[in-house]
Amino acid sequence: MSLAPIHIAEIKSAALLAIEGAQDLDSLKNVKIAHVGDRSPIAKVNQMLSQIPIEERAALGKLIGSTRADINQAHDDRERKLKAERNSISLIKERVDVSISPRRISQGALHPLTQIRHEIEDLFTGIGYEVVEGPELESGWLNFDALNIPADHPARTMQDTFFIEPLHSDLVLRTQTSPVQIRTMLERKPPIFVICPGRTFRSDALDATHSPVFNQVEGLVVDKGITMADLKGTLSLFAERIFGENVKTRIRPSYFPFTEPSAEVDFFYNGRWIEWGGCGMVNPKVLRVCGIDPDTYSGFAFGMGLERTLMVRHGITDMHDIVEGDVRFSRGFGSGIR
Ligand code: DAH
């Protein structure tokens, strides 16, 4: 190795060439070891300085020093440039598109009929009632006879009722929730305060206002000194909680075999009277069948359709919307999309 200035210039141009030729940071690291580090040619000529005559040392030292500085500078510049390139490449490669739409998840919700049923249950349990249930496959005796619906009553003809074969089994799909009144009175002693929501069945065709499967809620109260005023007050509260504070109710004389007297209950809503359900004082005959003394106890009962209640409250005009289970219908009642 010589210390001739020409040689130093060669070292420099070889180093600069290698530095410029490094295409990435890894190869630049190797170039650094070969041309910049302690064992590089420029470092070696620097070490040789001590061996040369003192008069030449200063000028040569200066040349080597500035060459070294130039090589270092070239290396640092190249390194900065390669790092900047690497960063901008990873910015492009690792880009996350935060504007993309998230996956939409449907949030489930209860069917509107179930929602209104829960509202009614909450209202009545809040004033001390219990919620009771009975079977959908019911005995004819409980669905009719015990309720004072005699064998020749129109409700017992094949038109209304789904009878179960063999016919002598005396099983029907219950046509009303009223048999649960009988079950309750046979099982408990007064005071009785219950409501019974549930599915009921009649052989009607499905159309805008009818469904062969529908829901009712039955109410039954039996205690000492129960009067029609209690019935009227209970129905007013029921209507106010379901249709709004200012709704008015009225009862009109009617006939049901299991109540005496019997009435039809209407409520005034959006400027007109709307029929809501049946009600009355429990017929003493029915109390007696259930082993309750009508001279000591009296009671009232009522029964309404849940579909009708829901339809009036929400302006639903077609029963199909309620029974078909299309999620677009339920969505309007709180089943959303997140
Ligand atoms: N069960 C009757 C029906 O389905 C409705 C009804 C009327 C229920 C009068 C009652 C009542 O409890 O007292 O048409």
PDB file of N, CA and C in Angstrom, residues 204-212 307-308 311 316-324:
ATOM      1  N   ASP A 204    -109.858 -19.913  10.715  1.00  0.00           N
ATOM      2  CA  ASP A 204    -110.093 -18.808   9.787  1.00  0.00           C
ATOM      3  C   ASP A 204    -108.977 -18.800   8.748  1.00  0.00           C
ATOM      4  N   ALA A 205    -109.291 -18.290   7.551  1.00  0.00           N
ATOM      5  CA  ALA A 205    -108.229 -18.125   6.553  1.00  0.00           C
ATOM      6  C   ALA A 205    -107.415 -16.885   6.933  1.00  0.00           C
ATOM      7  N   LEU A 206    -106.111 -16.920   6.573  1.00  0.00           N
ATOM      8  CA  LEU A 206    -105.275 -15.743   6.815  1.00  0.00           C
ATOM      9  C   LEU A 206    -105.659 -14.649   5.823  1.00  0.00           C
ATOM     10  N   ASP A 207    -106.075 -13.491   6.334  1.00  0.00           N
ATOM     11  CA  ASP A 207    -106.303 -12.338   5.452  1.00  0.00           C
ATOM     12  C   ASP A 207    -105.836 -11.080   6.182  1.00  0.00           C
ATOM     13  N   ALA A 208    -106.237  -9.922   5.708  1.00  0.00           N
ATOM     14  CA  ALA A 208    -105.696  -8.681   6.268  1.00  0.00           C
ATOM     15  C   ALA A 208    -106.016  -8.502   7.748  1.00  0.00           C
ATOM     16  N   THR A 209    -107.127  -9.097   8.196  1.00  0.00           N
ATOM     17  CA  THR A 209    -107.527  -8.874   9.598  1.00  0.00           C
ATOM     18  C   THR A 209    -107.663 -10.163  10.407  1.00  0.00           C
ATOM     19  N   HIS A 210    -107.500 -11.328   9.777  1.00  0.00           N
ATOM     20  CA  HIS A 210    -107.650 -12.598  10.496  1.00  0.00           C
ATOM     21  C   HIS A 210    -106.410 -13.463  10.353  1.00  0.00           C
ATOM     22  N   SER A 211    -106.184 -14.262  11.373  1.00  0.00           N
ATOM     23  CA  SER A 211    -105.137 -15.281  11.274  1.00  0.00           C
ATOM     24  C   SER A 211    -105.629 -16.508  12.026  1.00  0.00           C
ATOM     25  N   PRO A 212    -105.383 -17.701  11.477  1.00  0.00           N
ATOM     26  CA  PRO A 212    -105.823 -18.912  12.195  1.00  0.00           C
ATOM     27  C   PRO A 212    -105.077 -19.090  13.523  1.00  0.00           C
ATOM     28  N   GLU A 307    -102.869  -9.129  18.534  1.00  0.00           N
ATOM     29  CA  GLU A 307    -102.601  -8.623  17.178  1.00  0.00           C
ATOM     30  C   GLU A 307    -103.385  -7.342  16.935  1.00  0.00           C
ATOM     31  N   ARG A 308    -104.667  -7.381  17.318  1.00  0.00           N
ATOM     32  CA  ARG A 308    -105.523  -6.213  17.098  1.00  0.00           C
ATOM     33  C   ARG A 308    -104.986  -5.005  17.883  1.00  0.00           C
ATOM     34  N   MET A 311    -101.996  -3.758  16.082  1.00  0.00           N
ATOM     35  CA  MET A 311    -102.355  -3.140  14.796  1.00  0.00           C
ATOM     36  C   MET A 311    -102.906  -1.735  15.001  1.00  0.00           C
ATOM     37  N   ILE A 316    -100.970  -0.653  11.837  1.00  0.00           N
ATOM     38  CA  ILE A 316    -100.658  -1.767  10.918  1.00  0.00           C
ATOM     39  C   ILE A 316    -101.977  -2.172  10.251  1.00  0.00           C
ATOM     40  N   THR A 317    -101.987  -2.221   8.935  1.00  0.00           N
ATOM     41  CA  THR A 317    -103.263  -2.494   8.262  1.00  0.00           C
ATOM     42  C   THR A 317    -103.361  -3.917   7.740  1.00  0.00           C
ATOM     43  N   ASP A 318    -102.250  -4.646   7.750  1.00  0.00           N
ATOM     44  CA  ASP A 318    -102.297  -5.998   7.186  1.00  0.00           C
ATOM     45  C   ASP A 318    -101.718  -7.029   8.161  1.00  0.00           C
ATOM     46  N   MET A 319    -102.562  -7.964   8.546  1.00  0.00           N
ATOM     47  CA  MET A 319    -102.162  -9.051   9.455  1.00  0.00           C
ATOM     48  C   MET A 319    -100.941  -9.821   8.926  1.00  0.00           C
ATOM     49  N   HIS A 320    -100.828  -9.915   7.592  1.00  0.00           N
ATOM     50  CA  HIS A 320     -99.683 -10.643   7.018  1.00  0.00           C
ATOM     51  C   HIS A 320     -98.357 -10.112   7.559  1.00  0.00           C
ATOM     52  N   ASP A 321     -98.265  -8.795   7.745  1.00  0.00           N
ATOM     53  CA  ASP A 321     -97.016  -8.208   8.242  1.00  0.00           C
ATOM     54  C   ASP A 321     -96.635  -8.777   9.605  1.00  0.00           C
ATOM     55  N   ILE A 322     -97.646  -9.037  10.424  1.00  0.00           N
ATOM     56  CA  ILE A 322     -97.370  -9.543  11.771  1.00  0.00           C
ATOM     57  C   ILE A 322     -96.960 -11.012  11.739  1.00  0.00           C
ATOM     58  N   VAL A 323     -97.624 -11.805  10.895  1.00  0.00           N
ATOM     59  CA  VAL A 323     -97.372 -13.255  10.968  1.00  0.00           C
ATOM     60  C   VAL A 323     -96.220 -13.726  10.085  1.00  0.00           C
ATOM     61  N   GLU A 324     -95.855 -12.943   9.076  1.00  0.00           N
ATOM     62  CA  GLU A 324     -94.903 -13.485   8.098  1.00  0.00           C
ATOM     63  C   GLU A 324     -93.455 -13.481   8.573  1.00  0.00           C
TER      64      GLU A 324
END
